[in-house]
Coordinates of N, CA and C in Angstrom, one line a residue:
V1 N 112.2 84.3 121.1 CA 111.6 85.2 121.4 C 111.8 86.9 121.9
S2 N 113.0 86.6 122.7 CA 113.5 87.2 123.1 C 114.4 88.3 122.0
I3 N 114.6 88.2 121.3 CA 115.3 88.7 119.9 C 114.1 89.4 119.5
A4 N 113.0 88.9 119.1 CA 111.9 89.5 118.5 C 111.3 90.7 119.4
V5 N 111.6 90.6 120.5 CA 111.0 91.9 121.5 C 111.9 92.8 121.5
A6 N 113.6 92.2 121.5 CA 114.4 93.3 121.5 C 114.5 94.1 119.9
N7 N 114.2 93.4 118.7 CA 114.1 93.9 117.6 C 113.2 95.1 117.9
R8 N 112.2 95.0 118.4 CA 110.8 95.9 118.3 C 111.1 97.0 118.9
V9 N 112.1 96.9 120.4 CA 112.6 98.1 121.0 C 113.5 98.9 120.2
A10 N 114.6 98.3 119.8 CA 115.8 99.0 118.8 C 116.5 98.1 117.8
L11 N 116.7 98.8 116.8 CA 117.5 97.9 115.5 C 118.7 97.0 116.5
P12 N 119.1 96.2 116.0 CA 120.3 95.4 116.5 C 121.5 96.1 116.1
F13 N 122.5 96.1 116.6 CA 124.0 96.6 116.7 C 124.2 96.9 115.0
F14 N 124.2 95.9 114.1 CA 124.6 95.9 113.0 C 123.8 96.9 111.9
D15 N 122.4 96.4 111.9 CA 121.4 97.3 111.6 C 121.4 98.6 111.9
R16 N 122.0 98.9 112.9 CA 121.8 100.6 113.3 C 123.2 101.2 112.6
N17 N 124.1 100.2 112.5 CA 125.5 100.9 111.7 C 125.0 101.0 110.3
L18 N 124.2 100.2 109.8 CA 124.0 100.5 108.1 C 122.8 101.8 108.1
V19 N 121.8 101.6 109.0 CA 120.8 103.1 109.2 C 121.5 104.3 109.2
T20 N 122.4 104.6 110.1 CA 123.6 105.4 109.9 C 124.3 105.9 108.6
K21 N 124.4 104.6 107.8 CA 125.3 104.9 106.6 C 124.4 105.3 105.3
G22 N 123.1 105.5 105.7 CA 121.9 105.6 104.7 C 121.5 104.7 103.8
I23 N 121.7 103.3 104.6 CA 121.3 102.0 104.0 C 120.3 101.5 104.8
T24 N 119.2 102.1 104.8 CA 117.9 101.8 105.7 C 117.0 100.3 105.5
G25 N 117.3 100.1 104.1 CA 116.6 99.1 103.5 C 116.6 97.6 104.3
V26 N 118.0 97.5 104.1 CA 118.4 96.0 104.9 C 117.8 96.0 106.4
P27 N 118.1 96.9 107.2 CA 117.2 96.7 108.4 C 115.4 96.7 108.2
A28 N 114.9 97.3 107.4 CA 113.6 97.5 107.2 C 113.1 95.9 106.7
L29 N 114.1 95.1 105.9 CA 113.8 93.9 105.4 C 114.3 92.9 105.9
T30 N 114.8 93.0 107.0 CA 115.3 91.8 107.8 C 114.9 92.2 109.6
S31 N 114.5 93.1 110.0 CA 114.1 93.4 111.4 C 112.8 93.9 111.5
T32 N 111.7 94.0 110.5 CA 110.7 94.8 110.8 C 109.3 94.1 109.9
D33 N 108.3 94.4 110.4 CA 107.1 94.0 109.7 C 106.8 94.3 108.3
L34 N 107.7 95.3 108.0 CA 107.8 95.8 106.5 C 107.9 94.9 105.6
S35 N 109.1 93.9 106.0 CA 109.5 93.0 105.2 C 108.4 91.7 104.6
L36 N 107.3 91.7 105.7 CA 106.3 90.7 105.5 C 105.2 91.4 104.4
T37 N 105.4 92.5 103.8 CA 104.2 93.1 103.1 C 104.8 92.5 101.7
A38 N 103.4 92.4 100.8 CA 104.0 92.7 99.1 C 104.9 93.4 98.4
V39 N 105.2 93.0 97.5 CA 106.4 94.4 96.8 C 105.3 95.1 96.2
A40 N 104.1 94.3 96.0 CA 103.0 95.3 94.8 C 102.5 96.4 95.5
D41 N 102.8 96.2 97.1 CA 101.8 96.7 97.7 C 102.9 98.6 98.2
N42 N 104.1 98.0 98.0 CA 105.2 99.3 98.5 C 106.3 99.4 97.5
V43 N 106.8 98.7 97.2 CA 108.1 99.2 96.3 C 108.1 98.8 94.9
M44 N 107.0 98.1 94.2 CA 107.1 97.9 92.9 C 106.8 99.1 92.0
H45 N 107.8 98.9 91.1 CA 107.6 100.3 89.8 C 106.7 100.1 88.9
E46 N 105.3 100.6 88.5 CA 104.8 99.7 87.6 C 105.2 100.5 86.2
I47 N 105.3 99.2 85.4 CA 106.0 99.5 84.1 C 104.9 99.8 82.9
D48 N 105.7 101.2 82.4 CA 104.8 101.6 81.0 C 105.0 100.6 80.2
L49 N 104.4 99.9 79.4 CA 104.5 99.0 78.2 C 105.7 100.0 77.2
E50 N 104.9 100.8 76.7 CA 105.2 101.8 75.6 C 106.4 102.4 75.8
K51 N 106.6 103.0 77.3 CA 107.9 103.7 77.2 C 108.9 102.9 77.9
D52 N 108.6 101.9 78.7 CA 109.9 101.0 79.3 C 110.6 99.8 78.8
C53 N 109.6 99.4 77.9 CA 109.8 97.8 77.3 C 110.4 98.2 75.8
L54 N 110.7 97.0 75.1 CA 111.1 96.8 74.0 C 109.9 95.7 73.4
P55 N 109.0 95.8 72.6 CA 108.5 94.3 72.0 C 109.6 93.5 71.4
V56 N 109.0 92.3 71.3 CA 110.3 91.4 70.6 C 110.8 91.8 68.9
H57 N 109.9 92.4 68.2 CA 110.2 92.8 66.6 C 110.0 94.3 67.3
S58 N 111.6 94.9 67.1 CA 111.5 96.5 67.4 C 112.2 97.1 66.9
T59 N 112.0 98.2 66.3 CA 112.6 99.0 65.3 C 113.7 99.8 65.9
R60 N 114.5 100.5 64.8 CA 115.9 101.0 65.3 C 115.5 102.3 66.3
S61 N 114.2 102.9 65.8 CA 113.8 104.2 66.9 C 113.6 103.9 68.1
Q62 N 112.8 102.8 68.1 CA 112.6 101.9 69.6 C 113.5 101.5 70.6
V63 N 114.4 101.0 69.8 CA 115.4 101.2 70.6 C 116.4 101.8 71.0
L64 N 116.8 102.8 70.1 CA 117.6 104.2 70.6 C 116.7 105.0 71.2
R65 N 115.1 104.9 71.9 CA 114.4 105.6 72.1 C 114.6 105.0 73.7
I66 N 114.6 104.0 73.9 CA 114.9 103.0 75.3 C 116.4 103.3 75.7
M67 N 117.0 103.4 75.1 CA 118.6 103.9 75.5 C 118.4 105.0 76.1
E68 N 118.1 105.8 75.3 CA 117.8 107.5 75.9 C 117.5 107.4 77.4
R69 N 116.7 106.7 77.7 CA 116.0 106.8 79.0 C 117.2 106.3 80.1
G70 N 118.1 105.4 79.6 CA 118.9 105.2 80.5 C 119.1 104.0 81.4
K71 N 117.8 103.4 80.8 CA 117.7 102.1 82.3 C 118.8 101.3 82.0
I72 N 119.5 100.3 82.5 CA 120.5 99.4 82.8 C 120.1 98.2 82.1
V73 N 118.5 97.8 82.9 CA 118.0 96.3 82.0 C 116.9 96.7 81.7
V74 N 116.1 96.4 80.5 CA 114.8 96.6 79.9 C 114.5 95.3 79.5
P75 N 113.1 95.3 79.7 CA 112.0 94.2 79.5 C 112.0 94.2 77.9
V76 N 111.8 92.7 77.5 CA 111.5 92.5 76.3 C 110.3 91.6 76.4
I77 N 108.9 92.5 75.7 CA 107.9 91.7 75.6 C 107.2 91.5 74.5
Q78 N 106.0 90.4 74.7 CA 105.5 90.0 73.7 C 103.8 90.7 73.8
E79 N 103.6 91.5 72.8 CA 102.3 92.4 73.3 C 101.1 91.2 73.0
L80 N 100.2 91.3 73.7 CA 98.7 90.2 73.5 C 98.0 91.1 72.5
P81 N 97.7 90.7 71.6 CA 96.6 91.4 70.4 C 95.6 91.5 71.1
G82 N 95.0 92.7 70.9 CA 93.6 93.1 71.4 C 93.2 93.5 72.7
T83 N 94.7 93.6 73.4 CA 94.7 94.0 74.9 C 95.6 94.8 75.0
K84 N 95.4 95.6 75.9 CA 97.1 96.5 76.6 C 98.0 95.6 77.3
D85 N 98.1 94.6 77.3 CA 98.9 93.6 78.4 C 100.2 93.0 77.7
A86 N 100.9 92.8 78.0 CA 102.1 91.8 77.4 C 102.4 91.1 78.3
I87 N 103.4 89.8 77.3 CA 104.0 88.9 78.2 C 105.4 89.3 78.3
L88 N 105.9 89.2 79.4 CA 107.5 89.5 79.8 C 108.4 88.0 78.8
V89 N 109.0 88.5 77.8 CA 109.7 86.9 77.4 C 111.3 87.1 77.5
G90 N 111.7 88.2 78.2 CA 113.1 88.1 78.4 C 113.5 89.8 78.9
S91 N 114.8 90.2 78.9 CA 115.7 91.2 79.2 C 116.7 91.5 78.6
I92 N 116.8 92.7 78.6 CA 118.4 93.0 78.0 C 118.9 94.1 78.6
T93 N 120.2 94.1 78.5 CA 121.1 94.9 79.1 C 121.1 96.1 78.3
K94 N 121.3 97.4 78.9 CA 121.9 98.7 78.4 C 123.1 98.2 77.2
I95 N 124.4 98.0 77.6 CA 125.2 97.4 76.8 C 124.9 96.3 75.5
N96 N 123.9 95.6 75.9 CA 123.6 94.6 74.7 C 122.8 95.5 73.8
L97 N 122.1 96.1 74.1 CA 121.4 97.3 73.2 C 122.0 98.0 72.1
E98 N 123.2 98.4 72.8 CA 124.2 99.0 71.8 C 125.0 98.1 71.2
K99 N 125.1 97.1 71.6 CA 125.8 95.6 70.6 C 124.7 95.9 69.5
I100 N 123.4 95.7 69.8 CA 122.4 95.5 68.7 C 122.4 96.6 67.5
V101 N 122.4 97.9 67.9 CA 122.6 98.9 67.2 C 123.7 98.9 66.2
D102 N 125.1 98.8 66.9 CA 126.2 98.4 66.1 C 126.4 97.1 65.2
L103 N 125.6 96.2 65.7 CA 125.5 94.8 64.8 C 124.4 94.8 63.5
N104 N 123.5 95.6 63.6 CA 122.4 95.7 63.0 C 122.6 96.7 61.7
S105 N 122.4 96.8 60.5 CA 122.3 98.0 59.8 C 120.6 98.0 59.0
W106 N 119.9 98.8 59.8 CA 118.9 99.4 59.5 C 118.5 100.2 58.3
D107 N 118.1 99.6 57.2 CA 118.1 100.6 55.9 C 116.7 101.7 56.1
D108 N 115.7 101.5 57.4 CA 115.1 102.5 57.3 C 114.5 102.6 58.9
E109 N 113.9 103.8 59.2 CA 113.8 103.7 60.7 C 113.0 102.6 61.1
N110 N 111.9 102.2 60.2 CA 110.9 101.7 60.7 C 111.2 99.8 60.1
D111 N 112.0 99.5 59.7 CA 112.6 98.5 59.9 C 112.9 97.5 61.0
T112 N 112.4 96.2 61.4 CA 112.5 95.7 62.9 C 113.5 94.6 62.7
V113 N 114.0 94.3 63.8 CA 114.8 93.5 64.1 C 114.2 92.3 65.5
D114 N 114.4 91.1 65.2 CA 113.7 90.2 66.0 C 114.8 90.0 67.0
L115 N 114.7 90.5 68.4 CA 115.7 90.6 69.7 C 115.9 89.0 69.7
L116 N 115.0 88.5 69.8 CA 115.2 86.7 70.2 C 116.0 85.9 69.1
Q117 N 116.3 86.3 68.0 CA 116.8 85.5 67.2 C 118.1 86.4 66.3
L118 N 118.4 87.3 67.4 CA 119.6 87.9 66.9 C 120.8 86.8 66.9
P119 N 121.8 87.2 65.7 CA 122.9 86.1 65.6 C 123.8 86.8 66.6
S120 N 124.4 86.4 67.4 CA 125.4 86.7 68.5 C 127.3 86.2 68.2
K121 N 128.1 87.1 68.1 CA 129.2 86.5 68.4 C 130.0 86.0 69.6
H122 N 128.9 86.3 70.6 CA 129.1 86.0 71.8 C 128.7 84.6 72.1
E123 N 129.2 83.8 73.0 CA 128.7 82.6 73.6 C 127.4 82.7 74.2
A124 N 127.2 83.7 75.2 CA 125.4 83.9 75.5 C 124.6 85.0 74.4
S125 N 123.5 84.7 74.6 CA 122.6 85.2 73.9 C 122.8 86.8 74.2
L126 N 122.1 87.7 73.4 CA 121.9 89.2 73.7 C 120.5 89.3 74.6
V127 N 120.0 88.7 74.5 CA 118.7 88.7 75.5 C 118.8 87.6 76.5
N128 N 118.5 88.0 77.7 CA 118.1 87.1 79.1 C 116.9 86.4 79.1
R129 N 116.8 85.3 78.3 CA 115.4 84.5 78.5 C 114.9 84.1 79.4
A130 N 115.1 84.3 80.4 CA 115.1 83.6 81.7 C 115.0 84.7 82.9
P131 N 114.8 86.1 82.9 CA 114.7 86.6 83.9 C 114.2 86.8 85.1
L132 N 114.7 87.2 86.3 CA 113.8 86.9 87.5 C 112.4 87.4 87.7
T133 N 111.3 86.6 87.9 CA 110.2 87.2 87.9 C 109.6 86.7 89.4
V134 N 108.9 87.2 89.9 CA 108.2 87.2 91.1 C 106.5 87.4 90.9
P135 N 105.8 87.0 91.4 CA 104.0 87.4 91.8 C 104.2 88.6 92.1
P136 N 103.1 89.4 92.4 CA 102.8 90.6 93.2 C 102.6 90.2 94.7
N137 N 102.1 89.3 95.0 CA 102.4 89.0 96.4 C 103.4 88.3 97.3
T138 N 104.7 88.3 96.5 CA 105.8 88.1 96.9 C 106.2 89.1 98.3
T139 N 106.9 88.5 99.1 CA 107.1 89.8 100.2 C 108.5 90.2 99.9
M140 N 108.6 91.6 100.6 CA 109.8 92.2 100.1 C 110.9 91.6 100.6
R141 N 111.0 90.9 102.0 CA 112.2 89.9 102.3 C 112.5 89.0 101.3
E142 N 111.3 88.3 100.3 CA 111.9 87.3 99.6 C 112.5 88.0 98.3
V143 N 112.0 88.9 98.0 CA 112.6 89.4 96.8 C 113.9 89.8 97.1
Y144 N 114.1 90.6 98.2 CA 115.5 91.1 98.7 C 116.5 89.5 98.9
I145 N 115.9 88.8 99.3 CA 117.0 87.3 99.5 C 117.2 87.1 97.6
L146 N 116.3 86.8 97.0 CA 116.3 86.3 95.7 C 117.4 87.5 94.8
L147 N 117.1 88.5 94.9 CA 118.1 89.3 94.4 C 119.3 89.6 95.1
R148 N 119.5 89.2 96.0 CA 120.7 89.2 96.7 C 121.5 87.8 96.1
V149 N 120.9 86.8 96.2 CA 121.4 85.5 95.9 C 122.1 85.7 94.6
T150 N 121.1 85.8 93.6 CA 121.1 86.0 92.0 C 122.2 87.2 91.6
G151 N 122.0 88.2 92.4 CA 123.3 89.3 91.8 C 124.6 88.8 92.2
G152 N 124.5 88.5 93.8 CA 126.0 88.1 94.4 C 126.5 86.8 93.3
I153 N 125.9 86.0 93.1 CA 126.3 84.9 92.3 C 126.8 85.2 91.2
F154 N 125.9 85.8 90.1 CA 125.9 86.1 88.5 C 126.6 87.6 88.6
R155 N 126.5 88.6 89.6 CA 126.9 89.9 89.3 C 126.9 90.8 88.1
R156 N 125.4 90.3 87.9 CA 124.4 91.3 86.7 C 123.2 91.6 87.1
Q157 N 122.2 91.9 86.5 CA 121.1 92.6 86.6 C 120.5 92.1 88.2
M158 N 120.2 93.3 88.6 CA 119.9 93.3 90.3 C 118.5 93.9 90.4
I159 N 117.6 93.2 89.4 CA 116.2 93.3 89.1 C 114.9 92.4 89.3
A160 N 114.4 92.5 89.6 CA 113.3 91.5 89.6 C 111.7 92.1 88.9
F161 N 111.2 91.4 87.9 CA 110.2 91.5 87.2 C 108.8 91.1 88.0
V162 N 108.0 91.8 87.9 CA 106.6 91.4 89.0 C 105.6 91.0 87.5
T163 N 105.2 89.7 87.9 CA 104.4 89.0 86.6 C 103.3 88.7 87.2
E164 N 102.0 88.7 86.7 CA 100.5 88.2 87.1 C 100.2 87.6 86.2
H165 N 100.1 85.9 86.4 CA 99.4 85.2 85.4 C 100.2 85.7 84.0
G166 N 101.8 85.5 83.9 CA 102.4 85.8 82.8 C 102.7 87.0 82.2
R167 N 101.7 88.1 82.7 CA 101.8 89.3 82.2 C 102.3 90.3 83.0
L168 N 103.4 91.3 82.3 CA 104.3 92.1 83.0 C 103.4 93.3 83.9
V169 N 103.4 93.6 85.1 CA 103.1 94.5 85.6 C 103.8 95.3 86.4
G170 N 105.1 95.2 86.8 CA 106.0 96.1 87.3 C 107.5 95.5 87.4
S171 N 108.1 96.3 88.3 CA 109.7 95.6 88.8 C 110.0 96.1 90.0
V172 N 111.3 95.2 90.2 CA 111.5 95.8 92.0 C 113.0 95.8 91.4
D173 N 113.9 96.8 91.9 CA 115.1 96.7 91.5 C 115.8 96.8 93.0
F174 N 117.1 96.3 93.2 CA 117.7 96.0 94.2 C 117.8 97.2 95.1
E175 N 118.8 98.3 94.3 CA 119.4 99.7 94.9 C 117.7 100.5 95.7
H176 N 116.7 100.3 94.9 CA 115.3 100.8 95.4 C 115.0 100.0 97.1
L177 N 115.4 98.7 97.0 CA 115.3 98.4 98.2 C 116.1 98.5 99.4
L178 N 117.3 99.1 98.9 CA 118.5 99.3 99.9 C 118.2 100.9 100.7
I179 N 117.3 101.5 99.9 CA 117.1 102.9 100.5 C 116.0 103.1 101.1
L180 N 115.1 102.0 101.1 CA 113.7 101.7 101.8 C 113.6 102.1 102.9
K181 N 112.9 103.4 103.4 CA 112.5 103.9 104.7 C 111.8 102.8 105.5
H182 N 111.8 102.6 107.1 CA 111.2 102.0 107.9 C 110.7 103.1 108.8
D183 N 109.6 102.5 109.4 CA 109.3 103.4 110.6 C 109.9 103.0 112.0

């Protein structure tokens, strides 16, 4: 109890050092009530399915357009007919998108490639078919811990996709959590 009271008065020593270095998110996610709020309420970036994602069957122009946006990790989606929703089926890194452009010869800009069926000379698939997903009511502390553990182990994408009933609604990236402001 005394630690909880002390944390309300002032941040712990190590958290104060992080704040002075501009890394305000860690103290906010470990020592404040903000850490118990849902990611959808605070830090979730809403995803525009047309601008921020690649459909499973993508054209060369779609791949090139998404590469120009400079995103490090891109969601791969299966659009649901008759709706504006889509199901997250995987994710792909910018590096793997470059490999797709190099490996495939498109005769026409409208020719499509099935991102999930790509032959790869690599041991691993170019598309991560099991990206980290969380529901919208997941607390920011839980997302921070998940990203910290998976990123620390695999040294790869530091992003969690927010899905509701399988439908992609947003994303939370680790870097955004690190600079999160607290009161």
